[in-house]
Amino acid sequence: MAKKAHVSAYVVASLACSTVLNLFFIVNLYVGGDWKLSWSKKAAAEAEAVAAISCSGHGRAYLDGMVVNGKPICDCNSCYGGPDCSVFLPACAVNVDGGDPYFLEPFWMQHATSSALVVAGWHRMGYSYAHSDQWSMSGELERHIRSLHSVVGNAVTAGRYIVFGAGSTQLLNAAVNALSSDNSSTPARVVALSPYYPVYKSQTDLFQSTNYKFEGDASLWENSTDNGTMNFIEFVTSPNNPDGQLREAVLQGPNAKAIHDLAYYWPHFSPIPAPADEDIMLFTISKLTGHAGARFGWAIIKDEAVYQRMTTYLMSNTFGVSRDSQLRALKLLKVVLQGRGREIFEFGYESMRDRWENLINTLLSSKRFSLQKLAPQFCSFFQKVRAPSPAYAWVKCEREEDRDCYSVLEAGSITGREGGLFGAEDRYVRLSLIRSQDDFDLMLHRLSKISGEEEAKPL
C-alpha cells in the first residue's frame, strides 16, 4: 500500500513538473501577444537572405542552388549569364520549348508572406497520416482540393474518389493501367487525337506492357469501336496541349474508355463553360499555381474499382506522394482560395492575355507564320465572355518550302518543339508562352526579326 502511494505521489509530481515546464516554454514563446520564434529563426533568415539576391532581375538564387565561396550563385534565365545574370548572351537561342510556368512567379513574390513555408526537421518522418482515411494522403489537402474545384467550377467532385500522384505524369500511366485488362490476349489500344501531348506515346511505349499499346491518332480508329474485338483507351486533353482547343472524346461505344487530362482547365488559360464531369479527370498543381517542381497532381475518379486499381498502382510505384510535396501544395492552395481564387486567376489571365495580344500583334502582318484560331466563350468563373489564353502558341510555317518549321525558327535562334512530336506535320511548332518574361520578350523580338527579314526580300 505504501509502495502504491509512493508511485502515485511520483506520478503526480512528474505531471506537475511537466505542466510547469510546458507553461515555461509557452510563456517564453508567446510574449506580448506574438509568438517568439526559436528554432525556425535561422531557417527563415537563411531563406530570406537567398531570396533577397536580385540576380539583376534575370534569374533567381535558390536555397538548394550551387554555392561558391560560401555564397549561393544565380540560376540565370535563357540568354543571360555571369555571376549575377547581368550579361546578355546575344548569340544564344531563346528557350520556348519547355512548359516551366515562370509567368506566375511575380504573383508568388507578391505573396511571399502567405506562401512561405518552414518545415521542421521531424515533419512527417513516417509513411502514414494517422488521422486520414487514406493513410498516404493528407485529408486536409483533399478537402482543399474539393473546395477549390467547387469555387472555380471546373470539375465535379461530389461522390467522387480522389488520388494523388507525383504530378499528373505519374497519374497518366496509373489510369491506363487501371483501364486495361490483365492478361488480355489483345492489348488495349491507347490513342489520342492529333496533335497530342507527346508523353502519352513516350510513356506508354516506355512501360512496354502486354496489356496496352500506343496506337496513335484516335481519329484513325473511329470506325473500329463497334466490332467488339478491340478495346480503346483515349487520352482527351482539354484545353489541348499544344493548340489550346477544348475537346471531347472522339471514340464512343462500350469498348472505348477515356482519360480526361484537364491540366490546363483553369481560368487563366481557358474559359470555364461548365464543370467537367468525366469518369477520370487529371489535374496538376504545376499549371494551377506554377509550381511544376513540386511534382504534385491528382485524379478525380467516378468508379470505385478504377480508383482501387489506380491506388494499388501508385502504392506499388512510389508508396504515395512525398509528404513534403503535399504540405507545400496545401500551403499554396490556401493562398489560392483566399478571396475565392479571384486574385491568382485574374493575375494569371491578365498576364496570359497580354502575352497573346503582343504575340498576335507581332505576327499580324506576317505571311510566313500563322497561329491557331480560338473562339471566345462564356466563362462561368469570371461571369463574362472571354477569349482563350492558352499556354502555348501552335505556330504554322505557311510558305511551301518551310516544311520543317522547327529548323526555320532554330535558324532565327528560337528553340520550340517540333510538330512531329505531337503527331502533326513538321510545318507546325509549339512555342511556350508561360516561361519567364525574358524568354517571352526575346522570343517576340526574334519572331519580329524573322518576319521582317521575309518582308524585306525583293519580289
XYZ file of C-alpha atoms in Angstrom:
459
model
C 0.000 0.000 0.000
C 2.847 2.365 0.899
C 4.551 1.466 -2.387
C 1.421 2.371 -4.369
C 1.158 5.679 -2.523
C 4.803 6.372 -3.323
C 4.263 5.617 -7.040
C 1.128 7.811 -7.132
C 2.988 10.669 -5.500
C 5.797 10.267 -8.051
C 3.329 10.340 -10.973
C 1.598 13.451 -9.578
C 4.940 15.179 -9.071
C 6.075 14.255 -12.593
C 2.866 15.607 -14.118
C 3.201 18.777 -12.125
C 6.795 19.266 -13.277
C 5.778 18.553 -16.887
C 2.954 21.083 -16.675
C 5.221 23.727 -15.172
C 7.864 23.062 -17.829
C 5.308 23.344 -20.649
C 3.994 26.589 -19.161
C 7.550 27.873 -19.011
C 8.095 27.160 -22.704
C 4.711 28.641 -23.656
C 5.371 31.816 -21.706
C 8.800 32.123 -23.307
C 7.429 31.507 -26.804
C 4.342 33.684 -26.504
C 5.332 37.177 -25.445
C 3.328 40.349 -25.851
C 0.631 38.734 -27.984
C 3.131 37.338 -30.553
C 4.854 34.001 -30.799
C 8.555 34.277 -30.074
C 10.368 32.257 -32.742
C 13.043 29.837 -31.644
C 14.294 27.001 -33.886
C 12.751 28.447 -37.091
C 14.543 31.811 -36.888
C 17.740 30.653 -38.533
C 15.875 28.820 -41.316
C 13.737 31.894 -42.029
C 16.766 34.184 -42.068
C 18.602 31.863 -44.450
C 15.621 31.685 -46.817
C 15.142 35.453 -46.848
C 18.843 36.063 -47.432
C 18.839 33.866 -50.539
C 15.540 35.297 -51.802
C 16.964 38.816 -51.500
C 19.690 38.117 -54.081
C 18.497 40.077 -57.109
C 20.374 38.283 -59.923
C 19.940 41.550 -61.878
C 16.293 40.657 -62.462
C 17.269 37.938 -64.964
C 17.397 34.888 -62.709
C 16.945 33.544 -59.194
C 19.097 32.228 -56.369
C 17.806 29.178 -54.503
C 18.469 27.508 -51.162
C 19.396 24.285 -52.964
C 21.439 26.001 -55.686
C 25.170 25.956 -56.271
C 27.324 27.647 -53.641
C 30.666 29.287 -54.485
C 32.903 30.716 -51.748
C 30.079 30.226 -49.272
C 27.569 32.237 -51.319
C 24.653 30.950 -53.455
C 25.048 31.695 -57.157
C 22.249 32.661 -59.528
C 20.333 30.400 -61.905
C 20.006 32.643 -64.964
C 17.169 32.921 -67.478
C 17.749 31.975 -71.111
C 20.410 34.083 -72.830
C 21.718 35.636 -69.602
C 24.903 34.726 -67.746
C 27.561 35.915 -65.352
C 27.640 35.581 -61.551
C 24.606 37.879 -61.199
C 22.910 37.171 -64.585
C 23.752 40.682 -65.799
C 25.463 39.555 -69.008
C 23.219 39.256 -72.081
C 24.298 36.469 -74.470
C 23.119 37.662 -77.899
C 24.231 34.545 -79.780
C 22.216 32.089 -77.664
C 18.905 30.513 -78.675
C 15.916 31.587 -76.602
C 14.243 28.591 -74.934
C 10.487 28.470 -75.560
C 10.370 24.699 -75.693
C 9.562 23.660 -72.122
C 6.444 24.261 -70.061
C 8.013 25.812 -66.941
C 5.284 28.220 -65.714
C 7.502 31.102 -64.572
C 4.870 33.625 -65.674
C 3.252 33.166 -62.235
C 6.473 33.867 -60.345
C 5.649 37.595 -59.818
C 2.352 36.604 -58.171
C 4.131 34.463 -55.593
C 6.717 37.161 -54.953
C 3.810 39.482 -54.127
C 2.526 36.823 -51.700
C 5.826 35.922 -50.092
C 4.458 36.016 -46.542
C 1.334 33.920 -47.032
C 3.024 31.317 -49.256
C 6.276 30.828 -47.305
C 6.790 27.515 -45.578
C 9.191 26.488 -42.798
C 9.320 22.731 -42.224
C 10.588 21.164 -39.011
C 13.273 18.525 -39.364
C 10.916 15.949 -37.826
C 7.954 16.737 -40.090
C 6.110 13.576 -41.250
C 9.007 11.180 -40.857
C 6.687 8.164 -41.081
C 4.881 6.664 -44.063
C 1.346 7.423 -42.992
C -1.145 10.101 -41.991
C -2.608 8.745 -38.762
C -5.917 10.625 -38.985
C -6.624 10.256 -42.713
C -8.997 7.765 -44.337
C -6.235 7.138 -46.874
C -3.035 6.687 -44.977
C -0.831 8.016 -47.818
C -2.861 11.189 -48.412
C -3.419 14.340 -46.397
C -7.132 14.551 -45.641
C -6.837 18.319 -45.213
C -5.258 18.689 -48.662
C -8.008 16.581 -50.222
C -10.605 18.826 -48.562
C -8.944 21.937 -50.016
C -8.842 20.362 -53.493
C -12.570 19.668 -53.383
C -13.202 23.215 -52.169
C -11.047 24.638 -54.974
C -12.986 22.827 -57.708
C -16.256 23.985 -56.159
C -15.069 27.619 -56.183
C -13.645 27.517 -59.724
C -16.468 25.391 -61.122
C -14.213 23.340 -63.403
C -14.861 19.816 -62.090
C -17.475 17.830 -60.179
C -16.031 16.201 -57.039
C -19.153 15.261 -55.055
C -19.409 11.497 -54.719
C -16.039 11.039 -56.468
C -12.793 9.450 -55.319
C -9.504 11.370 -55.345
C -5.957 10.014 -55.555
C -2.662 11.914 -55.506
C 0.263 11.434 -57.872
C 3.759 12.765 -58.486
C 2.429 15.349 -60.920
C -0.170 14.309 -63.460
C 2.612 12.450 -65.314
C 2.532 9.544 -62.846
C -1.254 9.516 -62.953
C -1.338 9.117 -66.754
C 0.032 5.591 -66.688
C -1.766 4.734 -63.453
C -5.032 5.464 -65.275
C -4.037 3.487 -68.396
C -3.070 0.551 -66.194
C -6.386 0.755 -64.308
C -8.467 0.770 -67.502
C -6.658 -2.080 -69.251
C -7.372 -5.775 -68.712
C -4.787 -8.042 -67.116
C -3.524 -10.961 -69.243
C -5.705 -9.997 -72.201
C -4.927 -11.754 -75.481
C -5.342 -8.386 -77.223
C -3.730 -5.333 -75.624
C -5.873 -2.217 -75.267
C -5.140 0.415 -77.897
C -4.057 3.717 -76.322
C -4.863 6.652 -78.619
C -5.172 10.448 -78.669
C -6.457 12.883 -81.267
C -3.608 14.588 -83.119
C -1.980 16.925 -82.220
C -1.496 15.267 -78.830
C 0.801 15.635 -75.813
C 3.950 13.570 -76.661
C 4.200 11.971 -73.195
C 1.103 9.862 -73.949
C 3.137 7.982 -76.549
C 6.573 8.046 -74.924
C 5.333 6.876 -71.521
C 3.094 4.136 -72.906
C 5.943 2.874 -75.086
C 8.408 3.028 -72.173
C 6.467 0.615 -69.952
C 6.113 -1.961 -72.770
C 3.104 -3.597 -71.118
C 1.397 -6.619 -72.641
C -1.925 -5.109 -71.532
C -1.818 -1.925 -73.650
C -0.032 -0.358 -76.614
C 0.059 3.138 -78.096
C -1.673 3.225 -81.480
C -1.526 6.888 -82.490
C -4.249 9.233 -83.722
C -7.706 8.493 -82.300
C -9.441 9.687 -85.489
C -7.970 6.743 -87.412
C -9.957 4.308 -85.231
C -13.400 5.969 -85.217
C -14.987 3.120 -87.177
C -13.285 0.355 -85.201
C -15.021 0.616 -81.819
C -18.233 -1.239 -82.700
C -16.846 -4.618 -83.786
C -16.312 -5.822 -80.205
C -12.810 -7.193 -80.797
C -10.716 -4.153 -79.788
C -10.631 -2.092 -76.609
C -9.546 1.533 -76.678
C -8.221 3.935 -74.060
C -8.340 7.515 -75.340
C -6.477 10.458 -73.853
C -8.656 13.568 -74.116
C -6.734 16.764 -73.373
C -8.887 19.834 -72.781
C -7.700 22.521 -73.289
C -5.428 20.656 -75.630
C -1.653 20.721 -75.450
C -0.392 22.100 -77.884
C -3.217 24.074 -79.555
C -5.495 25.067 -76.625
C -8.724 23.667 -78.118
C -11.467 22.430 -75.759
C -12.014 18.783 -76.681
C -14.320 15.842 -76.147
C -13.700 12.142 -76.705
C -13.575 11.027 -80.343
C -14.258 7.329 -79.739
C -17.613 6.179 -78.387
C -19.205 2.869 -77.508
C -18.823 0.073 -74.930
C -15.246 -0.693 -75.966
C -13.976 2.881 -75.623
C -12.783 4.391 -72.340
C -11.381 7.887 -71.830
C -8.862 9.616 -69.572
C -9.516 13.361 -69.445
C -6.312 15.346 -68.942
C -7.517 18.729 -67.637
C -4.148 20.167 -66.606
C -4.917 23.495 -68.317
C -8.627 23.733 -67.447
C -8.163 26.747 -65.189
C -9.427 30.336 -65.690
C -6.019 31.820 -66.530
C -5.715 29.560 -69.618
C -9.272 28.925 -70.736
C -12.883 29.999 -70.275
C -14.687 27.568 -67.941
C -18.044 26.922 -69.661
C -19.156 24.248 -67.159
C -17.731 21.814 -64.608
C -16.199 18.722 -66.194
C -17.958 15.525 -65.130
C -15.955 12.656 -66.614
C -15.061 9.170 -65.404
C -11.369 10.008 -64.897
C -10.109 13.611 -64.681
C -6.457 14.526 -64.118
C -5.159 17.834 -62.705
C -1.753 19.152 -61.660
C -0.543 21.950 -59.425
C 2.140 22.843 -61.975
C -0.316 24.604 -64.285
C -2.597 25.806 -61.489
C -0.043 27.627 -59.311
C 3.075 27.335 -61.490
C 4.919 25.016 -59.074
C 5.925 22.332 -61.560
C 8.911 21.344 -59.412
C 6.645 20.360 -56.509
C 5.544 17.327 -58.570
C 2.009 17.106 -57.286
C -1.132 16.119 -59.173
C -4.471 14.467 -58.504
C -7.115 12.373 -60.241
C -10.875 12.581 -59.715
C -12.489 9.195 -60.348
C -16.109 8.009 -60.563
C -15.762 4.241 -60.424
C -14.557 2.603 -57.200
C -12.933 -0.336 -58.990
C -10.858 2.021 -61.165
C -9.981 4.042 -58.064
C -8.772 0.900 -56.267
C -6.630 -0.175 -59.245
C -5.057 3.268 -59.526
C -4.368 3.343 -55.788
C -2.686 -0.080 -55.961
C -0.525 1.095 -58.871
C 0.551 4.264 -57.067
C 1.340 2.419 -53.836
C 3.420 -0.160 -55.700
C 5.132 2.539 -57.748
C 6.156 5.134 -55.156
C 4.356 4.325 -51.888
C 2.449 7.583 -52.248
C 3.343 11.198 -52.918
C 6.072 12.927 -50.897
C 4.628 14.235 -47.642
C 6.692 17.408 -48.124
C 5.074 17.975 -51.552
C 1.629 17.532 -50.022
C 2.405 20.073 -47.307
C 3.608 22.623 -49.856
C 0.571 22.016 -52.067
C -1.722 22.598 -49.076
C 0.019 25.878 -48.261
C -0.284 27.071 -51.863
C -3.955 26.112 -52.178
C -4.758 28.074 -49.042
C -3.351 31.164 -50.776
C -5.247 30.370 -53.994
C -8.524 30.064 -52.091
C -8.137 33.458 -50.412
C -10.792 35.684 -51.953
C -12.248 32.613 -53.673
C -9.444 32.439 -56.219
C -10.059 35.819 -57.822
C -6.580 37.218 -57.282
C -4.430 34.462 -58.766
C -6.755 33.795 -61.705
C -7.124 37.470 -62.560
C -3.349 37.898 -62.359
C -2.745 34.772 -64.465
C -5.375 35.608 -67.071
C -4.232 39.218 -67.485
C -0.620 38.059 -67.850
C -1.506 35.471 -70.489
C -3.934 37.795 -72.296
C -1.231 40.467 -72.584
C 1.245 37.944 -73.948
C -1.237 36.731 -76.531
C -2.069 40.275 -77.645
C 1.636 41.055 -78.059
C 2.245 37.833 -79.995
C -0.729 38.413 -82.315
C 0.387 41.991 -82.994
C 3.917 40.792 -83.751
C 2.687 38.289 -86.354
C -0.271 40.339 -87.606
C 1.314 41.313 -90.927
C 3.384 38.162 -91.328
C 2.617 35.901 -94.269
C 5.194 33.407 -93.128
C 3.622 32.320 -89.816
C 0.063 31.725 -88.594
C -1.442 30.916 -85.179
C -4.251 28.633 -84.057
C -7.751 30.126 -84.101
C -9.668 30.017 -80.800
C -13.184 31.392 -80.326
C -14.270 33.398 -77.247
C -16.639 31.624 -74.843
C -18.640 32.410 -71.732
C -16.597 31.748 -68.578
C -18.671 30.783 -65.549
C -15.827 31.755 -63.200
C -15.386 35.321 -64.485
C -19.080 35.558 -65.450
C -18.366 37.031 -68.867
C -17.455 36.078 -72.418
C -13.684 35.987 -72.783
C -11.087 34.818 -75.272
C -8.933 31.785 -74.505
C -5.351 32.495 -73.409
C -3.668 29.088 -73.755
C -0.207 28.221 -72.528
C 1.216 27.567 -75.986
C 1.263 29.093 -79.447
C 0.741 26.466 -82.152
C 2.666 28.127 -84.960
C 2.448 27.055 -88.594
C 5.021 27.921 -91.247
C 2.891 28.903 -94.248
C 5.470 29.002 -97.047
C 5.539 25.855 -99.156
C 9.308 25.486 -98.794
C 9.176 25.790 -94.978
C 8.198 22.179 -94.374
C 10.472 21.955 -91.310
C 9.222 24.876 -89.212
C 11.411 23.933 -86.263
C 14.517 24.491 -88.393
C 13.171 27.816 -89.664
C 12.805 29.106 -86.114
C 16.048 27.484 -84.993
C 17.871 29.470 -87.680
C 16.417 32.575 -86.025
C 17.716 31.450 -82.586
C 14.304 30.307 -81.284
C 14.024 26.816 -79.789
C 10.474 25.457 -79.877
C 9.105 21.905 -80.032
C 8.621 20.078 -83.322
C 5.122 19.370 -84.587
C 6.077 15.796 -85.392
C 6.391 15.025 -81.673
C 2.676 15.827 -81.322
C 1.658 13.510 -84.169
C 1.273 16.501 -86.519
C 3.107 17.859 -89.561
C 6.598 19.253 -89.105
C 5.469 22.592 -90.510
C 3.999 23.173 -87.020
C 5.981 24.194 -83.924
C 4.825 24.677 -80.327
C 6.122 27.806 -78.593
C 5.741 28.124 -74.820
C 4.210 31.404 -73.634
C 4.416 30.619 -69.906
C 8.134 30.887 -69.310
C 9.919 33.952 -67.909
C 9.272 37.462 -69.166
C 12.846 37.484 -70.507
C 12.125 34.390 -72.617
C 8.865 35.809 -73.918
C 10.274 39.243 -74.799
C 13.282 37.771 -76.585
C 11.057 35.345 -78.500
C 8.888 38.253 -79.714
C 11.961 40.226 -80.761
C 13.329 37.347 -82.800
C 9.971 36.445 -84.360
C 9.637 40.078 -85.437
C 13.115 39.957 -86.915
C 12.413 36.758 -88.876
C 9.142 38.204 -90.186
C 10.864 41.493 -91.041
C 13.578 39.740 -92.994
C 10.936 37.983 -95.043
C 9.091 41.223 -95.783
C 12.369 42.889 -96.795
C 13.125 40.318 -99.521
C 12.640 41.614 -103.087
C 9.770 40.185 -105.095
